[in-house]
Short mmCIF file of C-alpha atoms in Angstrom, two decimals:
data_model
loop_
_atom_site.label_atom_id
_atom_site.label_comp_id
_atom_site.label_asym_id
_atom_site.label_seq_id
_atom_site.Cartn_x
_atom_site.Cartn_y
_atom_site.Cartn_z
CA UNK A 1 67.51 -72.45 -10.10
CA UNK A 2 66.20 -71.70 -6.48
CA UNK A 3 65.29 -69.35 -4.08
CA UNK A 4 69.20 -69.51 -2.81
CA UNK A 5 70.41 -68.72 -6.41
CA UNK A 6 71.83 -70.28 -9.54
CA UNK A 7 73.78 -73.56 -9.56
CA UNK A 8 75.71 -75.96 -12.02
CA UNK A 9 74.65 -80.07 -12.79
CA UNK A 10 74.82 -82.84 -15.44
CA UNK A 11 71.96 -83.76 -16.67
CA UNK A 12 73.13 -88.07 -16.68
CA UNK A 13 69.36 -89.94 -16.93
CA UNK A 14 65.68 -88.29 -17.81
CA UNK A 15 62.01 -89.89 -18.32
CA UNK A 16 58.61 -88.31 -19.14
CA UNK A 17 58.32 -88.01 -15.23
CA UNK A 18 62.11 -87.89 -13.68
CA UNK A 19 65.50 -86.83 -14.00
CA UNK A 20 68.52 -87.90 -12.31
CA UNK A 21 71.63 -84.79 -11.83
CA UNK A 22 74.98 -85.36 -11.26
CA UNK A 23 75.47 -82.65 -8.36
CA UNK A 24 79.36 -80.69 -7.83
CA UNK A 25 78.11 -79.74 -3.97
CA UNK A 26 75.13 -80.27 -1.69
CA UNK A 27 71.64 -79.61 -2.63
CA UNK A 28 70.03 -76.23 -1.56
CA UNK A 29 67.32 -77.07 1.31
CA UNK A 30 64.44 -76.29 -1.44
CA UNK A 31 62.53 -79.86 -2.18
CA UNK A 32 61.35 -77.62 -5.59
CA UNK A 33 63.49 -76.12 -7.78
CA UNK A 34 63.62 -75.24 -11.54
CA UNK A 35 65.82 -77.01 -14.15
CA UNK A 36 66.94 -74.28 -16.62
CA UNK A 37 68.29 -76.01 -19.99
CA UNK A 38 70.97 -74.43 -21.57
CA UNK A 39 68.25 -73.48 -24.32
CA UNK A 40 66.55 -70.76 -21.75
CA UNK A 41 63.73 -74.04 -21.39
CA UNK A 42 62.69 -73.97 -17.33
CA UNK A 43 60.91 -77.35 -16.01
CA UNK A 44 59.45 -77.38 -12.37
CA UNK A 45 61.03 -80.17 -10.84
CA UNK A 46 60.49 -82.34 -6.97
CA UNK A 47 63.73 -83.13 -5.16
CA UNK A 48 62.89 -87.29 -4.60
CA UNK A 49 66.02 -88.59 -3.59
CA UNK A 50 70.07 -87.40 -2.93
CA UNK A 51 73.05 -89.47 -2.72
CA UNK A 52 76.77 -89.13 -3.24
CA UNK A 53 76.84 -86.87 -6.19
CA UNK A 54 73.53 -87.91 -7.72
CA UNK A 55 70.17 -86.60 -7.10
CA UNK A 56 66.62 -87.55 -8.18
CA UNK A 57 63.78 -85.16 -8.86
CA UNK A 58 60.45 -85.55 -10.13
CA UNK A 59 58.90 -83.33 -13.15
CA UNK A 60 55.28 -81.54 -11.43
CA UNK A 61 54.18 -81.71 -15.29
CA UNK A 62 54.72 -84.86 -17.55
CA UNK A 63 57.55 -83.62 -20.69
CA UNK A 64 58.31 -84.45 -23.82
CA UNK A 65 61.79 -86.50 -23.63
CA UNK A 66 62.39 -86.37 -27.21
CA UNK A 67 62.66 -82.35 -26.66
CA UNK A 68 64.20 -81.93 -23.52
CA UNK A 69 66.66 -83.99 -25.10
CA UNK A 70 66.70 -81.93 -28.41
CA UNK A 71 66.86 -78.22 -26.21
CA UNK A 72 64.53 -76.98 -28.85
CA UNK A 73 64.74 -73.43 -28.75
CA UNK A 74 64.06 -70.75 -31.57
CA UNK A 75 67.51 -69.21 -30.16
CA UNK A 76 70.82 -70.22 -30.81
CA UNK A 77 72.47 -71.81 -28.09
CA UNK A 78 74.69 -69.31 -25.55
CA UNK A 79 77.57 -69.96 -23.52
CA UNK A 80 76.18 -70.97 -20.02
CA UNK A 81 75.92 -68.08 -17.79
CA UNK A 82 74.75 -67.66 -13.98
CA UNK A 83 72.85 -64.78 -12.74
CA UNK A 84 75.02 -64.08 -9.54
CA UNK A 85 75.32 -60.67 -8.15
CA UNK A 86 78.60 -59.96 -5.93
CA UNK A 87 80.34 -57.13 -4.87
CA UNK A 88 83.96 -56.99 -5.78
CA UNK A 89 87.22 -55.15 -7.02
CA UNK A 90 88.24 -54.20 -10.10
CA UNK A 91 91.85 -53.12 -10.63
CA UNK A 92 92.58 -50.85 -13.38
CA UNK A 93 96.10 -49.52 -14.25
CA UNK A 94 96.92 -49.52 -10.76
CA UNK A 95 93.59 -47.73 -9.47
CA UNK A 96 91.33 -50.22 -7.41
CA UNK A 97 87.50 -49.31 -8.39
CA UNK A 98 84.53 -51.35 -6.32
CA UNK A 99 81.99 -52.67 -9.19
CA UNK A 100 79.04 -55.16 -8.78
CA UNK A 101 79.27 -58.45 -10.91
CA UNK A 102 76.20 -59.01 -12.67
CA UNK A 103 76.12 -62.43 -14.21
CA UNK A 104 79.27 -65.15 -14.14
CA UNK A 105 80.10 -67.72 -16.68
CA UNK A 106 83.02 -69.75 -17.83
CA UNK A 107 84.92 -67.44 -20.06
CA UNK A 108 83.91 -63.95 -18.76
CA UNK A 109 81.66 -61.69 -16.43
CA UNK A 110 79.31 -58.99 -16.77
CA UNK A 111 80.00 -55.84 -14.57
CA UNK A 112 78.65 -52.54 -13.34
CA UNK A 113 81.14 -49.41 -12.14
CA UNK A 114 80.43 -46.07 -12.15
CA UNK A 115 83.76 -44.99 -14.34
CA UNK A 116 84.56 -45.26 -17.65
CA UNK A 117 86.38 -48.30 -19.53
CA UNK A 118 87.47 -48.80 -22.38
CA UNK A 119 86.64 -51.94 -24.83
CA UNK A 120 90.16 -53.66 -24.71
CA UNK A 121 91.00 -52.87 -21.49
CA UNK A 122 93.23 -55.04 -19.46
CA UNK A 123 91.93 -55.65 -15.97
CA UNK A 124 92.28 -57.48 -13.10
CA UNK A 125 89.05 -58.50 -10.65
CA UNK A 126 88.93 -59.28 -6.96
CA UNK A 127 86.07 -61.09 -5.21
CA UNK A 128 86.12 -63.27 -1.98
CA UNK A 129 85.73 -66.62 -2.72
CA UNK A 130 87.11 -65.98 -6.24
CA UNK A 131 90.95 -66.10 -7.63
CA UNK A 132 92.38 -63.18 -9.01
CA UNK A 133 91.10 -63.15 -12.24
CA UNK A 134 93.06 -61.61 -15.54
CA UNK A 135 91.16 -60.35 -18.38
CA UNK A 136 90.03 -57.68 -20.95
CA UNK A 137 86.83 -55.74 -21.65
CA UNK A 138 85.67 -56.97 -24.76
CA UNK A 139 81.79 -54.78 -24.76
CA UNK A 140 80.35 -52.09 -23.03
CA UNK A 141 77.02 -50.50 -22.11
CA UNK A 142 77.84 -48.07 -19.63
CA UNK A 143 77.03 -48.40 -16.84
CA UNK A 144 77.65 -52.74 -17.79
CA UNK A 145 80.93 -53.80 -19.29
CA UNK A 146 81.87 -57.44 -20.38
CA UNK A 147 84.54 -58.98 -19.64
CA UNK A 148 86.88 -61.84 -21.24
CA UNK A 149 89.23 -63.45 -18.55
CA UNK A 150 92.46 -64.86 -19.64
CA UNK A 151 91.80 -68.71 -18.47
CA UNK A 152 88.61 -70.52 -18.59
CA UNK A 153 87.06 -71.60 -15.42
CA UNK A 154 86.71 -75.35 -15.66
CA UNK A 155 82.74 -76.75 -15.30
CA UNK A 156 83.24 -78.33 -12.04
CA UNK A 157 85.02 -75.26 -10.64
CA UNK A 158 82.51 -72.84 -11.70
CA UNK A 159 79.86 -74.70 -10.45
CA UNK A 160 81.72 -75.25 -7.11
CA UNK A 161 82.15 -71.41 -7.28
CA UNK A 162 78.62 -70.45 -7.84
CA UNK A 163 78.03 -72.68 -4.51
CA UNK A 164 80.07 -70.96 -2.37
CA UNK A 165 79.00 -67.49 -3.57
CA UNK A 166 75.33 -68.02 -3.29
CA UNK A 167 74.79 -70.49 -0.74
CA UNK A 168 77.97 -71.00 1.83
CA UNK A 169 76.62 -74.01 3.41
CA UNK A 170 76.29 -75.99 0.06
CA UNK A 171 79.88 -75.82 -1.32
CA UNK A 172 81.11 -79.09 0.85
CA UNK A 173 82.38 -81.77 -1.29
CA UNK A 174 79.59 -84.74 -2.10
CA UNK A 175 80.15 -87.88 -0.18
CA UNK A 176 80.97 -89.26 -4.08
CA UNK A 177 84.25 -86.67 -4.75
CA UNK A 178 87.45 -88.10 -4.43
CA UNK A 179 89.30 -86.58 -1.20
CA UNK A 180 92.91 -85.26 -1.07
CA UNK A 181 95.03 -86.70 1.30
CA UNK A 182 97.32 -84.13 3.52
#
């Protein structure tokens, strides 16, 4: 978590004073961030070193690696979901309606619009920088609806997503990532 916004990493090595993150794009220019755990559990960490795909950072406080490990938490473990806000379209028996996406995760989003829908709903959203996405309202709290899409986003796509929603400049490939060949 940053100043730019939300993004996706691996968690591959982590001592009382380090951590080393398998990165799906650049870094954000911020040399401190915040590591989020999937448990809600935020650690302030120092950027140290970045290459390839990898990046260091340094913990400002010393942790416990037994329970960063363990994502303690008195909650039960959610689905991982990103607080991005985007404008985009919502199609709805035919009748385009602009809404704001809330949130994003793998299997879903959380909207706002300003009509009514109803839970079961078959939709169809729009965004730039997103596919056409398939899916059904499975909850609402009007003015917020949730939605269920039809195919998962894969990890490595959603977090190559949330780069290129929030921070443009950050969704190149890693020097790491395989490259296609024309």
């Amino acid at each position: 978590v940053s100043a730019s916004g939300e993004f996706l990493c691996i968690v591959r090595d982590v001592s009382a004073s380090g951590v080393r993150l398998r990165m799906f794009h650049a870094l954000p220019a911020e040399p401190q961030v915040t590591l989020e755990l999937a448990s809600g559990e935020q650690f302030l960490i120092e950027r140290v070193w970045e290459g390839g795909d990898h990046a260091g950072f340094r913990f400002t406080d010393a942790i416990d690696v037994h329970r960063f490990i363990a994502e303690a938490s008195p909650y039960p473990r959610r689905p991982l979901r990103l607080r991005i806000e985007f404008p985009a379209i919502l199609a709805v028996d035919g009748v385009a309606h602009p809404i704001m996406v809330r949130d994003l995760s793998r299997q879903g989003a959380r909207i706002e619009i300003a009509g009514l829908l109803a839970v079961g709903q078959r939709i169809k959203l729009e965004a730039q920088h997103l596919p056409t996405l398939i899916g059904n309202i499975c909850w609402r709290s009007t003015p917020a609806y949730g939605v269920v899409f039809q195919q998962m986003f894969a990890f490595e796509e959603l977090a190559l997503l949330a780069a290129k929603l929030q921070a443009p400049g950050t969704a190149a490939k890693t020097d790491n990532e395989p490259r296609r060949e024309a």
